[in-house]
Amino acid sequence: VQLVESGGGAVQAGGSLRLSCTAPDRTFSAHAMGWFRQAPGKEREFVAAVRWSRIGSKIGDSVKGRFIISSDKADNTIYLQMNNLKTEDTAVYYCAAATVGPWNTPLPSFDYNYWGPGTQVTVSP
């Protein structure tokens, strides 16, 4: 299964970007889809995710109040609206999908078994 990401780029601090991720295969069915990020020299960090099987979403603590996750289940697409970006948001952002595990697993804890190639987000001072 391929996950296709778009929307990364460079922006100044305080600006906004919107990422999108689509699973083009319409037969694809996941428990959850979400975003992670990894900055150079740092561990991968959970950013946000939505639960397909039930209504629900979660935003990571470091981006809460600035980032919004939304979804279009009919198109297997999720979006990440990133507002008031900070230099510490600079990272490669990865889309991920989880198709295994109990449907009610906490969103950050799913075994995300499909990953996109990543899209670079760079925030300058």
PDB file of C-alpha atoms in Angstrom:
ATOM      1  CA  VAL A   1       0.000   0.000   0.000  1.00  0.00           C
ATOM      2  CA  GLN A   2       1.376   3.374  -0.980  1.00  0.00           C
ATOM      3  CA  LEU A   3       0.830   6.506   1.091  1.00  0.00           C
ATOM      4  CA  VAL A   4       1.249   9.715  -0.887  1.00  0.00           C
ATOM      5  CA  GLU A   5       2.197  12.855   1.029  1.00  0.00           C
ATOM      6  CA  SER A   6       2.211  16.440  -0.162  1.00  0.00           C
ATOM      7  CA  GLY A   7       2.378  19.965   1.171  1.00  0.00           C
ATOM      8  CA  GLY A   8       5.769  20.240   2.804  1.00  0.00           C
ATOM      9  CA  GLY A   9       8.060  23.195   2.239  1.00  0.00           C
ATOM     10  CA  ALA A  10       9.808  26.142   3.805  1.00  0.00           C
ATOM     11  CA  VAL A  11       8.118  28.867   5.807  1.00  0.00           C
ATOM     12  CA  GLN A  12       9.063  31.535   8.279  1.00  0.00           C
ATOM     13  CA  ALA A  13       8.222  31.219  11.943  1.00  0.00           C
ATOM     14  CA  GLY A  14       4.631  32.130  12.589  1.00  0.00           C
ATOM     15  CA  GLY A  15       3.543  30.907   9.190  1.00  0.00           C
ATOM     16  CA  SER A  16       1.320  28.002   8.193  1.00  0.00           C
ATOM     17  CA  LEU A  17       1.519  24.905   6.036  1.00  0.00           C
ATOM     18  CA  ARG A  18      -0.955  22.159   5.221  1.00  0.00           C
ATOM     19  CA  LEU A  19       0.109  18.588   4.680  1.00  0.00           C
ATOM     20  CA  SER A  20      -2.019  15.942   3.045  1.00  0.00           C
ATOM     21  CA  CYS A  21      -1.714  12.185   2.823  1.00  0.00           C
ATOM     22  CA  THR A  22      -3.709   9.845   0.620  1.00  0.00           C
ATOM     23  CA  ALA A  23      -3.888   6.112   0.290  1.00  0.00           C
ATOM     24  CA  PRO A  24      -4.853   5.882  -3.400  1.00  0.00           C
ATOM     25  CA  ASP A  25      -5.942   2.251  -3.134  1.00  0.00           C
ATOM     26  CA  ARG A  26      -9.659   2.571  -2.419  1.00  0.00           C
ATOM     27  CA  THR A  27      -9.725  -0.954  -1.019  1.00  0.00           C
ATOM     28  CA  PHE A  28      -7.281   0.075   1.680  1.00  0.00           C
ATOM     29  CA  SER A  29      -8.782  -0.061   5.160  1.00  0.00           C
ATOM     30  CA  ALA A  30      -6.980   1.086   8.272  1.00  0.00           C
ATOM     31  CA  HIS A  31      -7.751   1.437  11.951  1.00  0.00           C
ATOM     32  CA  ALA A  32      -5.976   4.782  12.033  1.00  0.00           C
ATOM     33  CA  MET A  33      -3.925   7.222   9.990  1.00  0.00           C
ATOM     34  CA  GLY A  34      -1.667   9.867  11.325  1.00  0.00           C
ATOM     35  CA  TRP A  35       1.470  11.955  11.234  1.00  0.00           C
ATOM     36  CA  PHE A  36       4.845  11.537  12.846  1.00  0.00           C
ATOM     37  CA  ARG A  37       7.929  13.683  12.508  1.00  0.00           C
ATOM     38  CA  GLN A  38      11.636  13.258  12.936  1.00  0.00           C
ATOM     39  CA  ALA A  39      14.158  16.044  13.277  1.00  0.00           C
ATOM     40  CA  PRO A  40      17.890  15.470  12.733  1.00  0.00           C
ATOM     41  CA  GLY A  41      19.438  13.755  15.721  1.00  0.00           C
ATOM     42  CA  LYS A  42      16.073  13.226  17.415  1.00  0.00           C
ATOM     43  CA  GLU A  43      13.720  10.322  17.818  1.00  0.00           C
ATOM     44  CA  ARG A  44      10.565  10.033  15.801  1.00  0.00           C
ATOM     45  CA  GLU A  45       7.712  11.887  17.475  1.00  0.00           C
ATOM     46  CA  PHE A  46       3.957  11.374  17.310  1.00  0.00           C
ATOM     47  CA  VAL A  47       2.223  14.474  15.930  1.00  0.00           C
ATOM     48  CA  ALA A  48      -1.439  13.626  15.341  1.00  0.00           C
ATOM     49  CA  ALA A  49      -3.746  10.842  14.213  1.00  0.00           C
ATOM     50  CA  VAL A  50      -7.368  10.015  13.453  1.00  0.00           C
ATOM     51  CA  ARG A  51      -9.214   6.798  14.154  1.00  0.00           C
ATOM     52  CA  TRP A  52     -11.091   5.471  11.130  1.00  0.00           C
ATOM     53  CA  SER A  53     -13.142   2.821  12.922  1.00  0.00           C
ATOM     54  CA  ARG A  54     -14.656   5.282  15.376  1.00  0.00           C
ATOM     55  CA  ILE A  55     -14.781   9.033  15.527  1.00  0.00           C
ATOM     56  CA  GLY A  56     -11.720  10.280  17.318  1.00  0.00           C
ATOM     57  CA  SER A  57      -8.415  12.013  16.962  1.00  0.00           C
ATOM     58  CA  LYS A  58      -5.414  12.980  19.018  1.00  0.00           C
ATOM     59  CA  ILE A  59      -2.901  15.790  18.804  1.00  0.00           C
ATOM     60  CA  GLY A  60       0.542  15.494  20.316  1.00  0.00           C
ATOM     61  CA  ASP A  61       1.339  17.700  23.278  1.00  0.00           C
ATOM     62  CA  SER A  62       4.120  19.601  21.513  1.00  0.00           C
ATOM     63  CA  VAL A  63       1.787  20.842  18.772  1.00  0.00           C
ATOM     64  CA  LYS A  64      -1.503  21.064  20.618  1.00  0.00           C
ATOM     65  CA  GLY A  65      -3.270  24.356  19.983  1.00  0.00           C
ATOM     66  CA  ARG A  66      -1.320  24.969  16.771  1.00  0.00           C
ATOM     67  CA  PHE A  67      -1.859  21.894  14.593  1.00  0.00           C
ATOM     68  CA  ILE A  68      -5.199  20.489  13.472  1.00  0.00           C
ATOM     69  CA  ILE A  69      -5.772  17.066  11.944  1.00  0.00           C
ATOM     70  CA  SER A  70      -8.750  16.414   9.691  1.00  0.00           C
ATOM     71  CA  SER A  71      -9.793  13.628   7.405  1.00  0.00           C
ATOM     72  CA  ASP A  72     -11.867  12.581   4.459  1.00  0.00           C
ATOM     73  CA  LYS A  73     -12.536   8.911   4.972  1.00  0.00           C
ATOM     74  CA  ALA A  74     -14.236   8.508   1.596  1.00  0.00           C
ATOM     75  CA  ASP A  75     -10.967   9.501  -0.077  1.00  0.00           C
ATOM     76  CA  ASN A  76      -8.649   7.797   2.421  1.00  0.00           C
ATOM     77  CA  THR A  77      -7.080  11.196   3.002  1.00  0.00           C
ATOM     78  CA  ILE A  78      -5.875  13.002   6.088  1.00  0.00           C
ATOM     79  CA  TYR A  79      -4.715  16.564   6.437  1.00  0.00           C
ATOM     80  CA  LEU A  80      -2.479  18.322   8.917  1.00  0.00           C
ATOM     81  CA  GLN A  81      -3.015  22.061   9.191  1.00  0.00           C
ATOM     82  CA  MET A  82       0.049  23.534  10.865  1.00  0.00           C
ATOM     83  CA  ASN A  83      -0.326  27.057  12.214  1.00  0.00           C
ATOM     84  CA  ASN A  84       1.992  29.358  14.119  1.00  0.00           C
ATOM     85  CA  LEU A  85       4.943  27.245  13.074  1.00  0.00           C
ATOM     86  CA  LYS A  86       8.082  27.374  15.172  1.00  0.00           C
ATOM     87  CA  THR A  87      11.679  26.618  14.262  1.00  0.00           C
ATOM     88  CA  GLU A  88      11.462  23.498  16.425  1.00  0.00           C
ATOM     89  CA  ASP A  89       8.776  22.152  14.083  1.00  0.00           C
ATOM     90  CA  THR A  90      11.450  21.663  11.436  1.00  0.00           C
ATOM     91  CA  ALA A  91      11.516  17.962  10.602  1.00  0.00           C
ATOM     92  CA  VAL A  92      10.628  15.344   8.073  1.00  0.00           C
ATOM     93  CA  TYR A  93       6.938  14.599   8.468  1.00  0.00           C
ATOM     94  CA  TYR A  94       5.761  11.075   7.783  1.00  0.00           C
ATOM     95  CA  CYS A  95       2.267   9.853   7.117  1.00  0.00           C
ATOM     96  CA  ALA A  96       1.477   6.478   8.614  1.00  0.00           C
ATOM     97  CA  ALA A  97      -1.380   4.010   8.696  1.00  0.00           C
ATOM     98  CA  ALA A  98      -2.200   1.205  11.094  1.00  0.00           C
ATOM     99  CA  THR A  99      -4.080  -1.836   9.836  1.00  0.00           C
ATOM    100  CA  VAL A 100      -3.357  -4.230  12.697  1.00  0.00           C
ATOM    101  CA  GLY A 101      -4.143  -4.348  16.384  1.00  0.00           C
ATOM    102  CA  PRO A 102      -7.289  -3.744  18.405  1.00  0.00           C
ATOM    103  CA  TRP A 103      -9.318  -0.870  16.970  1.00  0.00           C
ATOM    104  CA  ASN A 104      -9.366   0.863  20.364  1.00  0.00           C
ATOM    105  CA  THR A 105      -5.593   1.018  20.773  1.00  0.00           C
ATOM    106  CA  PRO A 106      -4.515   4.520  21.887  1.00  0.00           C
ATOM    107  CA  LEU A 107      -3.682   6.401  18.713  1.00  0.00           C
ATOM    108  CA  PRO A 108      -0.002   7.059  19.465  1.00  0.00           C
ATOM    109  CA  SER A 109       0.470   3.391  20.401  1.00  0.00           C
ATOM    110  CA  PHE A 110      -0.762   1.714  17.253  1.00  0.00           C
ATOM    111  CA  ASP A 111       1.678  -0.434  15.334  1.00  0.00           C
ATOM    112  CA  TYR A 112       1.740   1.824  12.293  1.00  0.00           C
ATOM    113  CA  ASN A 113       2.684  -0.646   9.589  1.00  0.00           C
ATOM    114  CA  TYR A 114       2.473   1.540   6.489  1.00  0.00           C
ATOM    115  CA  TRP A 115       4.547   4.662   6.007  1.00  0.00           C
ATOM    116  CA  GLY A 116       4.894   7.370   3.423  1.00  0.00           C
ATOM    117  CA  PRO A 117       8.303   8.515   2.167  1.00  0.00           C
ATOM    118  CA  GLY A 118       8.172  11.704   4.223  1.00  0.00           C
ATOM    119  CA  THR A 119       7.950  15.383   3.374  1.00  0.00           C
ATOM    120  CA  GLN A 120      10.345  18.050   4.629  1.00  0.00           C
ATOM    121  CA  VAL A 121       9.050  20.978   6.645  1.00  0.00           C
ATOM    122  CA  THR A 122      11.568  23.726   7.331  1.00  0.00           C
ATOM    123  CA  VAL A 123      10.740  26.683   9.550  1.00  0.00           C
ATOM    124  CA  SER A 124      13.169  29.583   9.555  1.00  0.00           C
ATOM    125  CA  PRO A 125      13.437  32.280  12.245  1.00  0.00           C
TER     126      PRO A 125
END
